[in-house]
Tab-separated table of C-alpha atoms in Angstrom:
chain	number	residue	atom	x	y	z
F	1	MET	CA	-37.355	-37.648	85.073
F	2	ASP	CA	-35.079	-38.680	82.082
F	3	PHE	CA	-34.635	-43.212	82.287
F	4	GLU	CA	-32.361	-43.159	79.518
F	5	LEU	CA	-28.987	-44.672	79.796
F	6	THR	CA	-26.036	-42.710	80.043
F	7	ASP	CA	-23.610	-43.596	76.659
F	8	GLU	CA	-21.345	-45.496	79.939
F	9	GLN	CA	-24.338	-47.195	80.671
F	10	VAL	CA	-24.794	-47.607	77.384
F	11	MET	CA	-21.437	-48.592	76.701
F	12	LEU	CA	-21.125	-51.179	80.510
F	13	ARG	CA	-25.202	-53.022	78.955
F	14	ASP	CA	-23.305	-54.344	75.579
F	15	THR	CA	-19.960	-55.279	76.671
F	16	VAL	CA	-21.560	-57.289	80.425
F	17	ARG	CA	-24.190	-58.473	77.261
F	18	GLU	CA	-21.408	-59.250	75.342
F	19	VAL	CA	-19.651	-61.146	77.886
F	20	LEU	CA	-22.160	-62.795	79.300
F	21	ALA	CA	-24.058	-64.405	75.271
F	22	ARG	CA	-20.365	-65.457	74.282
F	23	THR	CA	-20.866	-68.061	77.137
F	24	TYR	CA	-24.543	-68.522	78.162
F	25	ASP	CA	-26.643	-69.685	75.169
F	26	SER	CA	-29.153	-72.652	76.521
F	27	GLU	CA	-27.194	-75.516	76.063
F	28	ASN	CA	-24.148	-74.349	76.912
F	29	ARG	CA	-25.383	-73.423	80.262
F	30	LEU	CA	-26.562	-76.663	81.103
F	31	LYS	CA	-23.020	-78.044	80.587
F	32	ILE	CA	-22.008	-75.263	83.078
F	33	ILE	CA	-25.327	-75.309	85.871
F	34	ASP	CA	-24.507	-79.316	86.307
F	35	THR	CA	-21.442	-79.147	86.856
F	36	GLU	CA	-20.117	-79.362	90.591
F	37	LEU	CA	-19.157	-75.375	91.476
F	38	GLY	CA	-22.153	-74.502	89.000
F	39	TRP	CA	-20.676	-71.353	88.131
F	40	SER	CA	-17.807	-70.133	85.220
F	41	ARG	CA	-14.726	-68.767	87.009
F	42	GLU	CA	-14.038	-67.621	83.306
F	43	VAL	CA	-16.675	-65.776	83.098
F	44	TRP	CA	-15.960	-64.649	86.473
F	45	ALA	CA	-12.471	-63.515	85.855
F	46	GLN	CA	-14.001	-61.675	83.026
F	47	LEU	CA	-16.401	-59.722	84.808
F	48	ALA	CA	-13.450	-58.721	87.290
F	49	GLU	CA	-11.408	-57.070	84.430
F	50	LEU	CA	-13.899	-55.328	83.855
F	51	GLY	CA	-14.785	-53.431	87.106
F	52	VAL	CA	-17.813	-55.270	87.046
F	53	LEU	CA	-16.757	-55.945	90.405
F	54	GLY	CA	-16.121	-53.423	91.536
F	55	LEU	CA	-18.854	-51.574	90.547
F	56	SER	CA	-20.398	-50.987	94.169
F	57	PHE	CA	-17.105	-50.523	96.548
F	58	SER	CA	-15.506	-46.707	96.705
F	59	GLU	CA	-12.281	-46.005	94.664
F	60	GLN	CA	-10.733	-46.177	97.848
F	61	ASP	CA	-11.955	-49.427	98.808
F	62	GLY	CA	-11.135	-50.869	95.298
F	63	GLY	CA	-13.837	-50.164	92.748
F	64	VAL	CA	-14.694	-47.510	90.744
F	65	GLY	CA	-17.799	-45.908	92.784
F	66	ALA	CA	-20.428	-46.450	90.738
F	67	GLY	CA	-24.115	-46.269	91.355
F	68	PRO	CA	-27.277	-48.308	91.636
F	69	VAL	CA	-28.460	-47.853	87.948
F	70	GLU	CA	-25.009	-49.032	86.843
F	71	LEU	CA	-25.509	-52.082	89.152
F	72	MET	CA	-29.374	-52.739	87.925
F	73	VAL	CA	-27.674	-52.673	84.139
F	74	VAL	CA	-26.072	-55.319	84.784
F	75	MET	CA	-28.150	-57.045	86.774
F	76	GLU	CA	-30.657	-57.304	84.110
F	77	GLU	CA	-28.577	-58.449	81.653
F	78	ILE	CA	-27.398	-61.273	84.264
F	79	GLY	CA	-31.190	-62.192	84.356
F	80	HIS	CA	-31.591	-61.665	80.512
F	81	VAL	CA	-29.158	-64.533	80.274
F	82	LEU	CA	-29.953	-66.627	83.869
F	83	ALA	CA	-26.315	-66.436	84.134
F	84	PRO	CA	-25.013	-67.907	87.248
F	85	GLU	CA	-22.031	-65.759	88.272
F	86	PRO	CA	-23.025	-64.833	92.475
F	87	LEU	CA	-22.507	-61.747	91.687
F	88	LEU	CA	-25.305	-60.900	94.206
F	89	ASP	CA	-24.773	-63.204	96.684
F	90	ALA	CA	-20.275	-63.547	96.476
F	91	VAL	CA	-19.988	-59.645	96.055
F	92	LEU	CA	-23.682	-57.124	96.936
F	93	VAL	CA	-24.282	-58.379	100.323
F	94	PRO	CA	-21.225	-59.554	101.977
F	95	GLY	CA	-19.003	-57.074	100.521
F	96	GLY	CA	-21.788	-54.045	101.133
F	97	LEU	CA	-21.878	-55.284	104.711
F	98	ILE	CA	-18.148	-54.860	104.605
F	99	ALA	CA	-17.804	-51.754	103.135
F	100	ALA	CA	-20.109	-50.209	106.063
F	101	ARG	CA	-19.471	-51.846	108.263
F	102	GLY	CA	-15.684	-52.900	107.931
F	103	SER	CA	-13.057	-51.566	109.776
F	104	ASP	CA	-10.429	-49.564	107.539
F	105	GLN	CA	-7.602	-52.299	107.837
F	106	GLN	CA	-10.157	-54.960	106.520
F	107	ARG	CA	-12.014	-53.385	103.999
F	108	GLN	CA	-8.053	-52.866	102.341
F	109	ARG	CA	-7.664	-56.528	102.979
F	110	ILE	CA	-10.704	-57.957	101.689
F	111	LEU	CA	-12.668	-55.749	99.347
F	112	PRO	CA	-9.049	-55.599	96.253
F	113	GLU	CA	-9.268	-58.968	96.681
F	114	VAL	CA	-13.320	-59.356	95.856
F	115	VAL	CA	-12.729	-56.572	93.439
F	116	GLY	CA	-10.221	-58.645	91.112
F	117	GLY	CA	-12.314	-61.774	91.919
F	118	SER	CA	-9.514	-63.621	94.201
F	119	ARG	CA	-11.610	-63.200	96.755
F	120	LEU	CA	-15.580	-65.552	97.193
F	121	LEU	CA	-17.700	-63.655	100.341
F	122	ALA	CA	-21.341	-65.580	101.265
F	123	PHE	CA	-23.166	-63.849	104.007
F	124	ALA	CA	-24.261	-66.470	107.286
F	125	HIS	CA	-27.449	-65.173	108.143
F	126	GLU	CA	-30.091	-66.890	108.123
F	127	GLU	CA	-31.566	-69.900	110.248
F	128	ASP	CA	-33.794	-73.006	110.934
F	129	ARG	CA	-37.018	-72.036	110.655
F	130	SER	CA	-36.877	-68.128	109.715
F	131	ARG	CA	-38.735	-66.514	106.609
F	132	TRP	CA	-38.649	-63.345	106.097
F	133	PRO	CA	-38.899	-60.049	107.283
F	134	ASP	CA	-38.479	-62.392	110.293
F	135	LEU	CA	-35.075	-63.074	110.461
F	136	PRO	CA	-34.259	-64.881	113.797
F	137	VAL	CA	-30.678	-64.604	114.986
F	138	ALA	CA	-29.446	-67.227	117.511
F	139	THR	CA	-26.700	-68.261	116.978
F	140	SER	CA	-24.311	-66.405	119.456
F	141	ALA	CA	-20.721	-65.465	119.289
F	142	ALA	CA	-18.469	-65.675	122.817
F	143	ALA	CA	-15.211	-64.106	123.693
F	144	ASP	CA	-12.355	-65.593	123.874
F	145	GLY	CA	-9.101	-62.874	124.127
F	146	ASP	CA	-8.653	-60.811	121.370
F	147	ARG	CA	-10.623	-63.028	119.165
F	148	HIS	CA	-14.263	-64.647	119.016
F	149	ARG	CA	-15.669	-68.063	118.457
F	150	LEU	CA	-19.386	-68.716	116.888
F	151	THR	CA	-21.423	-71.380	117.825
F	152	GLY	CA	-24.817	-72.075	115.630
F	153	VAL	CA	-26.171	-72.676	112.463
F	154	LYS	CA	-26.700	-70.764	109.294
F	155	SER	CA	-28.868	-72.848	107.460
F	156	ARG	CA	-29.792	-71.009	104.141
F	157	VAL	CA	-26.732	-69.875	102.698
F	158	PRO	CA	-26.195	-68.763	99.635
F	159	HIS	CA	-23.708	-69.514	97.565
F	160	GLY	CA	-21.949	-70.491	101.270
F	161	ASP	CA	-20.167	-73.836	99.147
F	162	CYS	CA	-17.588	-72.136	97.330
F	163	ALA	CA	-17.449	-68.818	99.410
F	164	ASP	CA	-13.636	-67.868	100.927
F	165	GLU	CA	-14.756	-66.356	103.348
F	166	LEU	CA	-18.344	-65.959	105.777
F	167	VAL	CA	-19.663	-62.912	106.738
F	168	VAL	CA	-21.620	-64.153	109.847
F	169	SER	CA	-24.511	-62.550	112.410
F	170	ALA	CA	-23.958	-63.231	115.603
F	171	VAL	CA	-25.300	-62.644	119.015
F	172	ALA	CA	-23.195	-60.824	120.925
F	173	PRO	CA	-22.327	-61.241	124.778
F	174	ASP	CA	-23.864	-58.042	125.306
F	175	GLY	CA	-27.286	-59.072	123.543
F	176	VAL	CA	-27.006	-56.672	120.173
F	177	ILE	CA	-26.265	-58.733	116.310
F	178	GLN	CA	-23.126	-58.090	115.496
F	179	LEU	CA	-21.322	-59.266	112.695
F	180	TYR	CA	-18.348	-61.562	111.871
F	181	LEU	CA	-15.325	-62.642	109.608
F	182	VAL	CA	-15.429	-66.021	109.215
F	183	ALA	CA	-12.321	-68.328	107.218
F	184	ALA	CA	-14.716	-70.407	105.601
F	185	ASP	CA	-12.087	-73.161	105.942
F	186	ALA	CA	-11.128	-72.190	109.851
F	187	GLU	CA	-11.472	-75.165	112.359
F	188	GLY	CA	-14.930	-76.218	113.672
F	189	ILE	CA	-16.945	-74.780	110.420
F	190	THR	CA	-18.588	-77.521	109.080
F	191	ARG	CA	-20.780	-77.236	105.219
F	192	THR	CA	-23.304	-79.308	103.859
F	193	PRO	CA	-23.412	-78.170	100.190
F	194	TYR	CA	-27.453	-78.052	98.217
F	195	ARG	CA	-28.717	-77.692	95.326
F	196	THR	CA	-31.659	-75.324	94.028
F	197	VAL	CA	-34.519	-76.032	91.786
F	198	ASP	CA	-33.213	-73.415	89.244
F	199	GLY	CA	-29.483	-74.323	89.967
F	200	GLY	CA	-27.952	-72.590	92.346
F	201	ARG	CA	-25.779	-73.496	95.455
F	202	GLY	CA	-26.091	-73.348	98.731
F	203	ALA	CA	-24.946	-74.229	101.972
F	204	ARG	CA	-26.167	-74.883	105.359
F	205	ILE	CA	-23.286	-74.543	107.629
F	206	GLU	CA	-22.619	-75.529	111.282
F	207	PHE	CA	-20.276	-73.461	113.660
F	208	ALA	CA	-18.711	-74.971	116.674
F	209	SER	CA	-16.971	-72.261	118.308
F	210	ALA	CA	-15.527	-71.812	115.435
F	211	PRO	CA	-12.530	-68.527	115.362
F	212	ALA	CA	-14.084	-65.421	114.087
F	213	GLU	CA	-12.820	-61.701	113.824
F	214	LEU	CA	-15.762	-58.834	114.755
F	215	LEU	CA	-16.604	-56.876	112.180
F	216	GLY	CA	-15.647	-52.969	112.089
F	217	PRO	CA	-17.166	-51.242	116.166
F	218	ALA	CA	-18.318	-53.900	118.308
F	219	GLY	CA	-22.445	-51.832	117.754
F	220	ASP	CA	-26.321	-53.386	117.074
F	221	ALA	CA	-25.854	-54.660	113.363
F	222	GLY	CA	-29.095	-54.859	113.295
F	223	GLN	CA	-29.744	-51.638	110.741
F	224	ALA	CA	-27.093	-52.305	108.430
F	225	ILE	CA	-28.473	-55.400	107.597
F	226	THR	CA	-31.466	-54.373	107.149
F	227	ASP	CA	-30.574	-51.687	104.725
F	228	ALA	CA	-27.986	-54.217	102.855
F	229	LEU	CA	-30.815	-56.834	102.182
F	230	ALA	CA	-33.259	-53.904	101.080
F	231	ALA	CA	-30.636	-53.084	98.033
F	232	ALA	CA	-30.458	-57.093	97.371
F	233	GLN	CA	-34.251	-56.707	96.965
F	234	VAL	CA	-33.718	-54.076	95.111
F	235	SER	CA	-31.004	-56.644	92.113
F	236	LEU	CA	-32.921	-59.041	92.318
F	237	CYS	CA	-36.234	-56.330	91.371
F	238	ALA	CA	-33.572	-56.194	88.548
F	239	GLU	CA	-32.549	-59.355	87.876
F	240	SER	CA	-36.541	-60.691	87.635
F	241	ILE	CA	-36.876	-57.786	84.957
F	242	GLY	CA	-33.907	-58.986	82.786
F	243	ALA	CA	-35.722	-63.082	82.930
F	244	MET	CA	-38.903	-61.505	82.208
F	245	ALA	CA	-38.667	-59.892	79.102
F	246	GLU	CA	-36.699	-62.747	77.399
F	247	ALA	CA	-39.166	-65.265	78.910
F	248	LEU	CA	-41.638	-62.837	77.065
F	249	ARG	CA	-39.392	-62.673	74.106
F	250	LEU	CA	-39.196	-66.375	73.290
F	251	THR	CA	-42.674	-66.839	73.873
F	252	THR	CA	-43.777	-63.880	71.625
F	253	GLU	CA	-40.857	-65.914	69.072
F	254	TYR	CA	-42.599	-69.508	69.301
F	255	LEU	CA	-46.278	-67.927	68.552
F	256	ARG	CA	-44.685	-66.497	65.348
F	257	THR	CA	-42.869	-69.742	64.678
F	258	ARG	CA	-45.491	-72.295	65.773
F	259	LYS	CA	-47.765	-73.592	63.373
F	260	GLN	CA	-51.478	-75.246	64.529
F	261	PHE	CA	-54.584	-76.196	62.263
F	262	GLY	CA	-52.004	-74.586	58.984
F	263	VAL	CA	-51.294	-71.054	60.782
F	264	THR	CA	-49.260	-69.799	63.677
F	265	LEU	CA	-50.137	-69.121	66.886
F	266	SER	CA	-50.313	-65.493	66.964
F	267	LYS	CA	-52.879	-65.799	64.463
F	268	PHE	CA	-55.358	-66.795	67.353
F	269	GLN	CA	-56.614	-63.193	69.237
F	270	THR	CA	-56.952	-64.857	72.323
F	271	LEU	CA	-52.951	-65.953	72.651
F	272	THR	CA	-52.235	-62.433	71.248
F	273	GLN	CA	-54.755	-60.661	74.040
F	274	ARG	CA	-52.749	-62.632	76.540
F	275	ALA	CA	-48.482	-61.870	75.496
F	276	ALA	CA	-50.024	-58.389	75.503
F	277	ASP	CA	-51.139	-58.655	79.105
F	278	MET	CA	-47.703	-59.911	79.793
F	279	TYR	CA	-46.126	-56.934	78.031
F	280	VAL	CA	-48.443	-55.608	80.566
F	281	SER	CA	-47.161	-56.595	83.239
F	282	LEU	CA	-43.288	-56.386	82.665
F	283	GLU	CA	-43.679	-52.782	81.587
F	284	LEU	CA	-45.173	-52.721	85.235
F	285	ALA	CA	-43.182	-55.150	87.098
F	286	ARG	CA	-39.261	-52.874	85.425
F	287	SER	CA	-41.055	-49.074	86.191
F	288	MET	CA	-41.716	-50.466	89.663
F	289	SER	CA	-37.971	-51.409	89.438
F	290	TYR	CA	-36.468	-48.295	87.981
F	291	TYR	CA	-38.998	-46.822	91.451
F	292	ALA	CA	-37.157	-49.346	93.452
F	293	THR	CA	-33.643	-47.893	91.471
F	294	ALA	CA	-34.217	-44.486	92.034
F	295	SER	CA	-34.628	-44.603	95.078
F	296	LEU	CA	-31.815	-46.115	95.685
F	297	GLU	CA	-29.817	-43.374	93.981
F	298	GLU	CA	-30.673	-40.536	95.959
F	299	GLY	CA	-29.643	-42.491	98.835
F	300	ALA	CA	-32.483	-43.613	101.003
F	301	ILE	CA	-33.067	-47.240	101.474
F	302	ASP	CA	-37.424	-46.802	101.604
F	303	ALA	CA	-37.904	-50.366	102.682
F	304	THR	CA	-42.082	-49.209	101.972
F	305	VAL	CA	-40.738	-48.282	98.543
F	306	VAL	CA	-38.161	-51.831	98.441
F	307	SER	CA	-41.722	-54.024	99.605
F	308	ARG	CA	-43.926	-51.743	96.495
F	309	ALA	CA	-41.442	-53.183	94.009
F	310	ARG	CA	-40.899	-56.676	94.812
F	311	LEU	CA	-44.569	-57.375	95.662
F	312	GLN	CA	-45.091	-55.902	91.671
F	313	VAL	CA	-42.448	-57.107	90.117
F	314	GLY	CA	-43.546	-60.865	91.958
F	315	ARG	CA	-46.701	-60.952	90.168
F	316	GLY	CA	-45.698	-59.616	86.816
F	317	ALA	CA	-42.898	-61.971	87.142
F	318	ARG	CA	-45.767	-65.428	88.630
F	319	HIS	CA	-48.116	-64.075	85.161
F	320	ILE	CA	-45.682	-63.978	83.158
F	321	ALA	CA	-43.255	-67.694	83.816
F	322	GLN	CA	-46.709	-69.151	83.885
F	323	GLU	CA	-48.043	-67.566	80.754
F	324	ALA	CA	-44.602	-68.860	79.139
F	325	ILE	CA	-45.369	-72.107	79.839
F	326	GLN	CA	-48.684	-72.268	79.016
F	327	MET	CA	-47.985	-71.404	75.919
F	328	HIS	CA	-45.375	-73.363	75.045
F	329	GLY	CA	-47.489	-75.792	76.120
F	330	GLY	CA	-45.804	-79.599	76.911
F	331	ILE	CA	-42.425	-78.615	75.549
F	332	GLY	CA	-42.540	-75.047	77.581
F	333	ILE	CA	-41.526	-77.879	81.037
F	334	THR	CA	-39.114	-79.577	79.611
F	335	THR	CA	-35.382	-79.422	81.068
F	336	GLU	CA	-33.876	-78.439	77.077
F	337	TYR	CA	-36.859	-75.656	76.088
F	338	PRO	CA	-34.445	-72.340	78.245
F	339	VAL	CA	-38.431	-71.361	79.077
F	340	SER	CA	-38.755	-73.856	81.930
F	341	HIS	CA	-35.189	-72.481	83.520
F	342	TYR	CA	-36.982	-68.757	83.582
F	343	ALA	CA	-39.914	-70.072	84.663
F	344	ALA	CA	-37.228	-71.337	87.300
F	345	ARG	CA	-35.642	-68.706	88.024
F	346	LEU	CA	-38.809	-66.330	88.386
F	347	THR	CA	-40.044	-68.368	90.965
F	348	ALA	CA	-36.993	-68.795	92.951
F	349	VAL	CA	-36.218	-64.933	93.519
F	350	GLY	CA	-40.063	-64.302	93.733
F	351	GLN	CA	-39.281	-66.705	97.427
F	352	THR	CA	-36.147	-65.049	98.074
F	353	LEU	CA	-36.352	-62.344	100.790
F	354	GLY	CA	-40.691	-62.662	100.789
F	355	GLY	CA	-42.226	-62.953	98.217
F	356	PRO	CA	-45.276	-60.779	97.511
F	357	ARG	CA	-47.435	-62.133	99.576
F	358	GLU	CA	-45.291	-61.342	102.684
F	359	HIS	CA	-44.500	-57.634	100.992
F	360	LEU	CA	-47.998	-57.638	101.032
F	361	GLY	CA	-48.324	-58.296	104.367
F	362	VAL	CA	-45.539	-55.592	105.202
F	363	LEU	CA	-47.315	-53.120	102.901
F	364	SER	CA	-50.927	-53.431	104.503
F	365	GLY	CA	-49.297	-53.320	108.388
F	366	ARG	CA	-47.825	-50.097	107.194
F	367	VAL	CA	-51.677	-48.543	106.389
F	368	SER	CA	-52.414	-46.962	109.686
F	369	GLU	CA	-49.281	-44.663	109.003
F	370	TYR	CA	-51.482	-42.635	106.189
F	371	GLY	CA	-54.211	-40.233	106.494
F	372	LEU	CA	-56.906	-40.047	104.927
F	373	VAL	CA	-57.125	-38.664	101.579
F	374	GLU	CA	-60.313	-37.277	100.168
F	375	PHE	CA	-61.005	-36.275	96.351
């Protein structure tokens, strides 16, 4: 299998890297994530102009029809600089659900504006006491003529604080889970914003008989939600690889420049061996990220492949984050030094849609599906 990027993919990577690098040095990033919005609309507009926001959508929906590899390339670059723009939360996941389930009219009304950067989406799915892979839905939908009314609480809606429109999961009167479109400023909606440990944004959203529009045809949307979250996990793997690579680079650079007892830290064999172990963790994680992306590229969304990738990437991310902090010493935990932010983001990603323990549980629960292997 050829793991080399094509010329077009290299050009995409370099262009996105240049755009993000112009804005996100460590000092400027701190200023931007401390704003009320928490990310830059100027950078968002540049990503839209480059076509990045439309990578995952077909040309009929206003996108460019790119594949999972192109998304992997972009997500790795986002991880490299910890860019806070909500590509995953405001475009890929909710937009992917609209592309998969929406009617022609709904897709043509919404997706071109999403691709152009003028409309922000959010997926409201997780509720109180839910934890992946057990994500029960208690929010209910009631018919109201040609429309619907939603009642319930979505406790964790990533970037729901700035969304213009919400894709909401709810239990329909017939008992199946369906998806609904809800204007974020509609009557009956209360949004309570929050900040995450890594500087991200989200909202707790309460629906009190809020008006909603059924997304696509009636019917169980459970599989569509499962597929969308699986694809999101592959994107999180790619973002983690970018952050892990940069955390390792910062650590090795620190070892080459920081002196103790008159020599640089890179002269201490124990530290160089630990840095080598970090590199091994990175490459193992990168291989599994490529594996999951290749699975998507072939048109297969395999939950087992996704959990394998998340388990390996999650373990590698934890190892690299902890070692980066340890080998930087006291400065590694300060807000002013960038490695602490990489550790925080890797920690947050590691607990999004299940951590290593949850994915290990999923995999161990499927051991009985395999036959005996004899050597």
